[in-house]
Amino acid sequence: MFRNFLKKETRDKYLFEHHFFVNQYFLHKSVSIDNMAKILNINTDQVNQIALSNYGMDFDMLCSKYKFQHFWSEFTNPLNAELTVESIIKSAGFNSNDDFSESIMKHKEESKYILEKKYI
């Protein structure tokens, strides 16, 4: 029934948002544009187009942004005061400390903005 009322592009966008944001796909260890395309039953170009059109960045950058936001939210949450930074990095979907560091280096401006937003 749902498919009969919406254009395919709109349905794909809603599906993307459901899996990416509601289900927090960006936190999965196996996150990739290929896996997301399989979940949505569309090709990788379409996944990237949804990300670019609606969020102004490609799929990989979108994942990195939301992983880092999740990391920072958990890192600054007093409930996690006894956790190691490494465990918070892993809970944010990064495969390793190096993966986390690489993400920060690739997205210095976005990371800086997230930090400033929390403290200014």
Tab-separated table of C-alpha atoms in Angstrom:
chain	number	residue	atom	x	y	z
A	1	MET	CA	0.000	0.000	0.000
A	2	PHE	CA	2.800	2.434	0.985
A	3	ARG	CA	4.474	2.031	-2.407
A	4	ASN	CA	1.375	2.999	-4.339
A	5	PHE	CA	1.280	6.556	-2.974
A	6	LEU	CA	4.876	7.705	-3.320
A	7	LYS	CA	7.253	8.124	-6.215
A	8	LYS	CA	10.149	5.676	-6.219
A	9	GLU	CA	12.687	8.414	-5.368
A	10	THR	CA	10.649	9.466	-2.340
A	11	ARG	CA	10.256	5.861	-1.180
A	12	ASP	CA	14.005	5.305	-1.574
A	13	LYS	CA	14.728	8.437	0.469
A	14	TYR	CA	12.359	7.336	3.263
A	15	LEU	CA	13.871	3.850	3.241
A	16	PHE	CA	17.363	5.354	3.372
A	17	GLU	CA	16.413	7.565	6.318
A	18	HIS	CA	14.792	4.686	8.160
A	19	HIS	CA	17.793	2.388	7.864
A	20	PHE	CA	20.517	5.018	8.108
A	21	PHE	CA	19.122	7.173	10.925
A	22	VAL	CA	16.440	5.194	12.772
A	23	ASN	CA	18.362	1.912	12.689
A	24	GLN	CA	21.677	3.786	12.950
A	25	TYR	CA	23.233	1.868	10.082
A	26	PHE	CA	26.304	4.126	10.269
A	27	LEU	CA	27.268	2.395	13.555
A	28	HIS	CA	27.435	-1.107	12.055
A	29	LYS	CA	30.878	-2.638	11.757
A	30	SER	CA	30.087	-3.748	8.206
A	31	VAL	CA	28.946	-0.298	7.050
A	32	SER	CA	29.545	0.205	3.356
A	33	ILE	CA	27.776	1.696	0.404
A	34	ASP	CA	27.553	-1.813	-1.111
A	35	ASN	CA	25.778	-3.214	1.950
A	36	MET	CA	23.445	-0.224	2.156
A	37	ALA	CA	22.563	-0.639	-1.519
A	38	LYS	CA	21.686	-4.289	-0.863
A	39	ILE	CA	19.512	-3.347	2.122
A	40	LEU	CA	17.646	-0.753	0.065
A	41	ASN	CA	17.530	-2.910	-3.076
A	42	ILE	CA	19.037	-0.140	-5.212
A	43	ASN	CA	22.480	0.387	-6.727
A	44	THR	CA	25.385	2.223	-5.093
A	45	ASP	CA	25.032	5.239	-7.392
A	46	GLN	CA	21.464	5.693	-6.171
A	47	VAL	CA	22.581	5.450	-2.530
A	48	ASN	CA	25.228	8.096	-3.136
A	49	GLN	CA	22.716	10.280	-4.982
A	50	ILE	CA	20.309	10.146	-2.020
A	51	ALA	CA	23.126	11.174	0.313
A	52	LEU	CA	24.365	13.964	-1.963
A	53	SER	CA	20.924	15.342	-2.809
A	54	ASN	CA	19.554	15.341	0.717
A	55	TYR	CA	22.595	15.786	2.963
A	56	GLY	CA	25.169	17.514	0.768
A	57	MET	CA	27.847	14.841	1.096
A	58	ASP	CA	28.598	11.407	-0.267
A	59	PHE	CA	27.636	8.265	1.619
A	60	ASP	CA	31.072	7.675	3.169
A	61	MET	CA	31.320	11.238	4.451
A	62	LEU	CA	27.793	11.016	5.860
A	63	CYS	CA	28.726	7.837	7.731
A	64	SER	CA	31.877	9.428	9.131
A	65	LYS	CA	29.987	12.510	10.265
A	66	TYR	CA	27.337	10.549	12.139
A	67	LYS	CA	29.847	8.112	13.630
A	68	PHE	CA	31.818	11.024	15.025
A	69	GLN	CA	28.670	12.735	16.338
A	70	HIS	CA	27.703	9.501	18.051
A	71	PHE	CA	31.212	9.112	19.463
A	72	TRP	CA	31.184	12.640	20.859
A	73	SER	CA	27.725	12.243	22.349
A	74	GLU	CA	28.792	9.044	24.109
A	75	PHE	CA	32.204	10.424	25.099
A	76	THR	CA	30.610	13.413	26.824
A	77	ASN	CA	27.827	11.386	28.462
A	78	PRO	CA	28.514	11.084	32.218
A	79	LEU	CA	27.111	7.539	32.186
A	80	ASN	CA	30.182	6.492	30.211
A	81	ALA	CA	32.717	8.056	32.588
A	82	GLU	CA	34.144	4.657	33.542
A	83	LEU	CA	34.508	3.443	29.943
A	84	THR	CA	37.772	3.634	28.064
A	85	VAL	CA	38.030	5.892	25.039
A	86	GLU	CA	38.725	2.800	22.971
A	87	SER	CA	35.431	1.179	23.998
A	88	ILE	CA	33.540	4.362	23.085
A	89	ILE	CA	35.349	4.483	19.742
A	90	LYS	CA	34.260	0.886	19.063
A	91	SER	CA	30.664	1.587	20.153
A	92	ALA	CA	30.589	4.419	17.601
A	93	GLY	CA	31.181	1.946	14.783
A	94	PHE	CA	34.880	2.555	14.213
A	95	ASN	CA	36.825	-0.641	13.589
A	96	SER	CA	39.953	0.548	15.401
A	97	ASN	CA	41.663	3.569	16.930
A	98	ASP	CA	43.447	4.064	13.604
A	99	ASP	CA	40.102	4.062	11.773
A	100	PHE	CA	38.868	6.714	14.218
A	101	SER	CA	42.015	8.835	13.799
A	102	GLU	CA	41.839	8.572	10.029
A	103	SER	CA	38.226	9.710	10.091
A	104	ILE	CA	39.115	12.735	12.230
A	105	MET	CA	41.947	13.669	9.872
A	106	LYS	CA	39.707	13.410	6.802
A	107	HIS	CA	36.990	15.530	8.389
A	108	LYS	CA	38.843	18.102	10.485
A	109	GLU	CA	36.406	20.944	9.804
A	110	GLU	CA	33.302	18.870	10.554
A	111	SER	CA	34.894	17.492	13.727
A	112	LYS	CA	35.873	20.981	14.804
A	113	TYR	CA	32.328	22.215	14.196
A	114	ILE	CA	30.836	19.384	16.287
A	115	LEU	CA	33.212	20.142	19.151
A	116	GLU	CA	32.544	23.879	18.990
A	117	LYS	CA	28.786	23.321	18.860
A	118	LYS	CA	28.945	21.349	22.127
A	119	TYR	CA	31.039	23.894	24.006
A	120	ILE	CA	30.107	27.318	22.675
